[in-house]
Structure formats: structure tokens, C-alpha cells
mmCIF file of C-alpha atoms in Angstrom:
data_model
loop_
_atom_site.group_PDB
_atom_site.id
_atom_site.type_symbol
_atom_site.label_atom_id
_atom_site.label_comp_id
_atom_site.label_asym_id
_atom_site.label_seq_id
_atom_site.Cartn_x
_atom_site.Cartn_y
_atom_site.Cartn_z
ATOM 1 C CA MET A 1186 0.034 -5.708 16.097
ATOM 2 C CA ILE A 1187 1.178 -9.056 14.802
ATOM 3 C CA ALA A 1188 -1.948 -10.765 16.176
ATOM 4 C CA THR A 1189 -4.219 -8.133 14.639
ATOM 5 C CA GLY A 1190 -2.398 -8.496 11.332
ATOM 6 C CA ALA A 1191 -2.621 -12.278 11.428
ATOM 7 C CA LEU A 1192 -6.345 -12.108 12.186
ATOM 8 C CA SER A 1193 -6.900 -9.672 9.329
ATOM 9 C CA LEU A 1194 -4.895 -11.903 6.979
ATOM 10 C CA ALA A 1195 -7.014 -14.882 8.028
ATOM 11 C CA VAL A 1196 -10.225 -12.947 7.318
ATOM 12 C CA GLY A 1197 -8.797 -11.897 3.939
ATOM 13 C CA LEU A 1198 -8.030 -15.533 3.114
ATOM 14 C CA ILE A 1199 -11.559 -16.554 4.110
ATOM 15 C CA PHE A 1200 -13.045 -13.888 1.813
ATOM 16 C CA THR A 1201 -10.681 -15.051 -0.952
ATOM 17 C CA GLY A 1202 -11.922 -18.620 -0.496
ATOM 18 C CA VAL A 1203 -15.532 -17.460 -0.649
ATOM 19 C CA SER A 1204 -14.869 -15.579 -3.909
ATOM 20 C CA VAL A 1205 -12.984 -18.510 -5.461
ATOM 21 C CA SER A 1206 -15.758 -20.936 -4.418
ATOM 22 C CA PHE A 1207 -18.366 -18.580 -5.865
ATOM 23 C CA LEU A 1208 -16.461 -18.326 -9.169
ATOM 24 C CA THR A 1209 -16.069 -22.107 -9.373
ATOM 25 C CA ASP A 1210 -19.811 -22.758 -9.039
ATOM 26 C CA ALA A 1211 -21.184 -19.650 -10.763
ATOM 27 C CA LYS A 1212 -23.140 -19.572 -13.988
ATOM 28 C CA ARG A 1213 -22.766 -16.603 -16.307
ATOM 29 C CA VAL A 1214 -25.618 -14.693 -17.959
ATOM 30 C CA ARG A 1215 -26.161 -11.219 -19.360
ATOM 31 C CA GLY A 1216 -27.964 -8.697 -17.224
ATOM 32 C CA THR A 1217 -29.040 -5.087 -17.509
ATOM 33 C CA VAL A 1218 -28.487 -2.278 -15.037
ATOM 34 C CA VAL A 1219 -32.055 -1.102 -14.399
ATOM 35 C CA ALA A 1220 -31.365 1.491 -11.683
ATOM 36 C CA LEU A 1221 -28.708 3.105 -9.526
ATOM 37 C CA ASP A 1222 -29.352 2.916 -5.797
ATOM 38 C CA TRP A 1223 -27.703 6.018 -4.310
ATOM 39 C CA ARG A 1224 -26.736 5.486 -0.680
ATOM 40 C CA GLU A 1225 -24.867 7.518 1.868
ATOM 41 C CA ASP A 1226 -22.461 5.156 3.591
ATOM 42 C CA HIS A 1227 -22.364 6.653 7.066
ATOM 43 C CA ASP A 1228 -21.778 4.409 10.060
ATOM 44 C CA GLY A 1229 -25.252 4.548 11.564
ATOM 45 C CA GLY A 1230 -25.308 8.333 11.810
ATOM 46 C CA SER A 1231 -22.679 8.373 14.544
ATOM 47 C CA ARG A 1232 -20.565 10.914 12.700
ATOM 48 C CA LYS A 1233 -21.640 14.215 11.258
ATOM 49 C CA ALA A 1234 -21.837 14.583 7.504
ATOM 50 C CA ARG A 1235 -18.893 16.432 6.055
ATOM 51 C CA ALA A 1236 -18.690 18.413 2.849
ATOM 52 C CA ASP A 1237 -16.558 15.684 1.214
ATOM 53 C CA ASP A 1238 -19.025 12.893 2.087
ATOM 54 C CA SER A 1239 -20.989 11.921 -0.981
ATOM 55 C CA PRO A 1240 -23.383 9.088 -1.739
ATOM 56 C CA ALA A 1241 -22.299 6.066 -3.743
ATOM 57 C CA ALA A 1242 -24.242 4.538 -6.619
ATOM 58 C CA TYR A 1243 -24.922 0.812 -6.308
ATOM 59 C CA PRO A 1244 -26.106 -0.760 -9.573
ATOM 60 C CA VAL A 1245 -29.409 -2.643 -9.485
ATOM 61 C CA VAL A 1246 -29.261 -5.398 -12.097
ATOM 62 C CA GLU A 1247 -31.993 -7.504 -13.645
ATOM 63 C CA PHE A 1248 -31.146 -10.885 -15.149
ATOM 64 C CA THR A 1249 -32.867 -14.141 -16.056
ATOM 65 C CA PRO A 1250 -31.239 -17.342 -14.780
ATOM 66 C CA VAL A 1251 -31.742 -20.675 -16.514
ATOM 67 C CA ASP A 1252 -34.934 -21.345 -14.516
ATOM 68 C CA GLY A 1253 -36.555 -18.509 -16.525
ATOM 69 C CA THR A 1254 -37.623 -16.380 -13.544
ATOM 70 C CA PRO A 1255 -36.391 -12.779 -13.916
ATOM 71 C CA ARG A 1256 -34.482 -11.586 -10.844
ATOM 72 C CA LYS A 1257 -33.053 -8.309 -9.550
ATOM 73 C CA PHE A 1258 -30.206 -7.657 -7.163
ATOM 74 C CA ARG A 1259 -28.225 -4.707 -5.858
ATOM 75 C CA ASP A 1260 -24.496 -5.179 -6.308
ATOM 76 C CA SER A 1261 -22.331 -4.926 -3.193
ATOM 77 C CA ALA A 1262 -19.871 -2.460 -4.733
ATOM 78 C CA GLY A 1263 -20.898 1.183 -5.053
ATOM 79 C CA SER A 1264 -18.919 4.105 -6.374
ATOM 80 C CA ASN A 1265 -19.073 7.807 -7.091
ATOM 81 C CA PRO A 1266 -18.961 8.540 -9.970
ATOM 82 C CA PRO A 1267 -21.065 5.499 -10.882
ATOM 83 C CA ALA A 1268 -19.191 2.619 -12.481
ATOM 84 C CA TYR A 1269 -22.278 1.642 -14.507
ATOM 85 C CA GLU A 1270 -25.078 3.455 -16.339
ATOM 86 C CA VAL A 1271 -28.767 2.567 -16.397
ATOM 87 C CA GLY A 1272 -29.378 0.412 -19.472
ATOM 88 C CA GLU A 1273 -25.812 -0.902 -19.557
ATOM 89 C CA GLN A 1274 -25.350 -4.611 -20.254
ATOM 90 C CA VAL A 1275 -23.213 -6.472 -17.690
ATOM 91 C CA GLU A 1276 -22.108 -10.036 -17.128
ATOM 92 C CA VAL A 1277 -23.799 -11.531 -14.076
ATOM 93 C CA LEU A 1278 -22.475 -14.436 -12.038
ATOM 94 C CA TYR A 1279 -24.939 -16.416 -9.917
ATOM 95 C CA ARG A 1280 -25.176 -19.757 -8.123
ATOM 96 C CA PRO A 1281 -27.577 -22.095 -9.977
ATOM 97 C CA ASP A 1282 -28.952 -23.497 -6.705
ATOM 98 C CA SER A 1283 -29.330 -19.982 -5.266
ATOM 99 C CA PRO A 1284 -29.942 -17.399 -8.023
ATOM 100 C CA GLU A 1285 -30.535 -14.641 -5.449
ATOM 101 C CA ASP A 1286 -26.786 -14.896 -4.696
ATOM 102 C CA ALA A 1287 -25.680 -12.911 -7.736
ATOM 103 C CA ARG A 1288 -22.894 -10.452 -8.475
ATOM 104 C CA ILE A 1289 -21.689 -8.386 -11.373
ATOM 105 C CA LYS A 1290 -18.576 -9.949 -12.852
ATOM 106 C CA GLY A 1291 -16.210 -7.160 -11.905
ATOM 107 C CA PHE A 1292 -13.038 -6.702 -9.914
ATOM 108 C CA LEU A 1293 -14.590 -4.747 -7.032
ATOM 109 C CA SER A 1294 -17.562 -7.079 -6.634
ATOM 110 C CA LEU A 1295 -15.344 -10.135 -6.344
ATOM 111 C CA TRP A 1296 -12.058 -9.007 -4.798
ATOM 112 C CA LEU A 1297 -12.554 -5.799 -2.772
ATOM 113 C CA LEU A 1298 -12.973 -7.425 0.660
ATOM 114 C CA PRO A 1299 -10.115 -9.929 0.259
ATOM 115 C CA LEU A 1300 -7.814 -7.085 -0.820
ATOM 116 C CA ILE A 1301 -8.820 -4.771 2.027
ATOM 117 C CA PHE A 1302 -8.420 -7.368 4.766
ATOM 118 C CA GLY A 1303 -5.334 -8.952 3.211
ATOM 119 C CA GLY A 1304 -3.674 -5.558 2.718
ATOM 120 C CA ILE A 1305 -4.403 -4.432 6.261
ATOM 121 C CA GLY A 1306 -3.146 -7.784 7.526
ATOM 122 C CA LEU A 1307 0.111 -7.474 5.605
ATOM 123 C CA VAL A 1308 0.701 -3.925 6.838
ATOM 124 C CA PHE A 1309 -0.036 -4.718 10.497
ATOM 125 C CA THR A 1310 1.955 -7.956 10.441
ATOM 126 C CA GLY A 1311 4.892 -6.220 8.752
ATOM 127 C CA ILE A 1312 4.910 -3.293 11.190
ATOM 128 C CA GLY A 1313 4.486 -5.595 14.194
ATOM 129 C CA THR A 1314 7.287 -7.859 13.024
ATOM 130 C CA GLY A 1315 9.529 -4.860 12.376
ATOM 131 C CA ILE A 1316 8.873 -3.484 15.863
ATOM 132 C CA ALA A 1317 9.460 -6.907 17.439
ATOM 133 C CA LEU A 1318 12.768 -7.328 15.613
ATOM 134 C CA ALA A 1319 13.903 -3.793 16.420
ATOM 135 C CA THR A 1320 13.154 -4.125 20.133
ATOM 136 C CA ARG A 1321 14.778 -7.565 20.271
ATOM 137 C CA ARG A 1322 18.094 -6.225 18.961
ATOM 138 C CA ARG A 1323 18.329 -3.429 21.496
ATOM 139 C CA PRO A 1324 20.749 -4.095 24.389
#
């Protein structure tokens, strides 16, 4: 468990570094949500749909970077109910040398993966350490 937790923590730190690097280099512009891309997030159809499974809405955003070429992207964070409405103005972050690498400036878009992996890593490492200490003290 400790190894799994440490690996998960490492992945969480890598995702944190990617987000921090992105924020350091990113330019900010206004964008508009032009559509909601509704997707069912099933793992390749390997499980049967349940009544509580529902699609998530991923915002599709159009923005114009400094090069003047309008661009669209689908944000990586979806939700149900939708976090954004069509026509809503949002702040977009993008890399100037790679405008197709864009994200909505929002907590989920930037920090969801680091929090998931870091949280799982902390839980597994804590439980593994607790088990190791408890079994070590036994006579």
C-alpha cells in the first residue's frame, strides 16, 4: 500500500508541476462558451449503464489568441449539471507557442487531477504506514 500511495503521490506532484508550468507560461484572453458537449463517461462500454449514470457537459469554448486566428477547444472538465451555459463569457488560458493547448481558468480544469492523485496517494500511504506500524509493534 505504501508503494502504491507513493506512486500516486508522485503522479499527483507531476500533474501539479504541469499545471504550475502551464499557469506560468499562459496568456489570458476572454472566450465564449459556444456549445456543451454531452458525453457519457463509461469505461469503453465494459460496464452496463445504470439508472444513476448520467452524461456530463463539457464546455466548448471559442477564443481568439493574439495571432488573431479564432480557435475552439473542449475543456477537460465536465459536470452535470453543467458548470457553464452557452453564451457565457469565460477566461481562457493558453500557451502562446501552442494556442491549441487551452483551458478555462477554473479550479477543476487546473487542479482536479493533482488533487485526485495526491489525495489517493495520501490515503494509501497513510493506511499503509499505519498498518506497517501496527504490525511492527505486535509481539
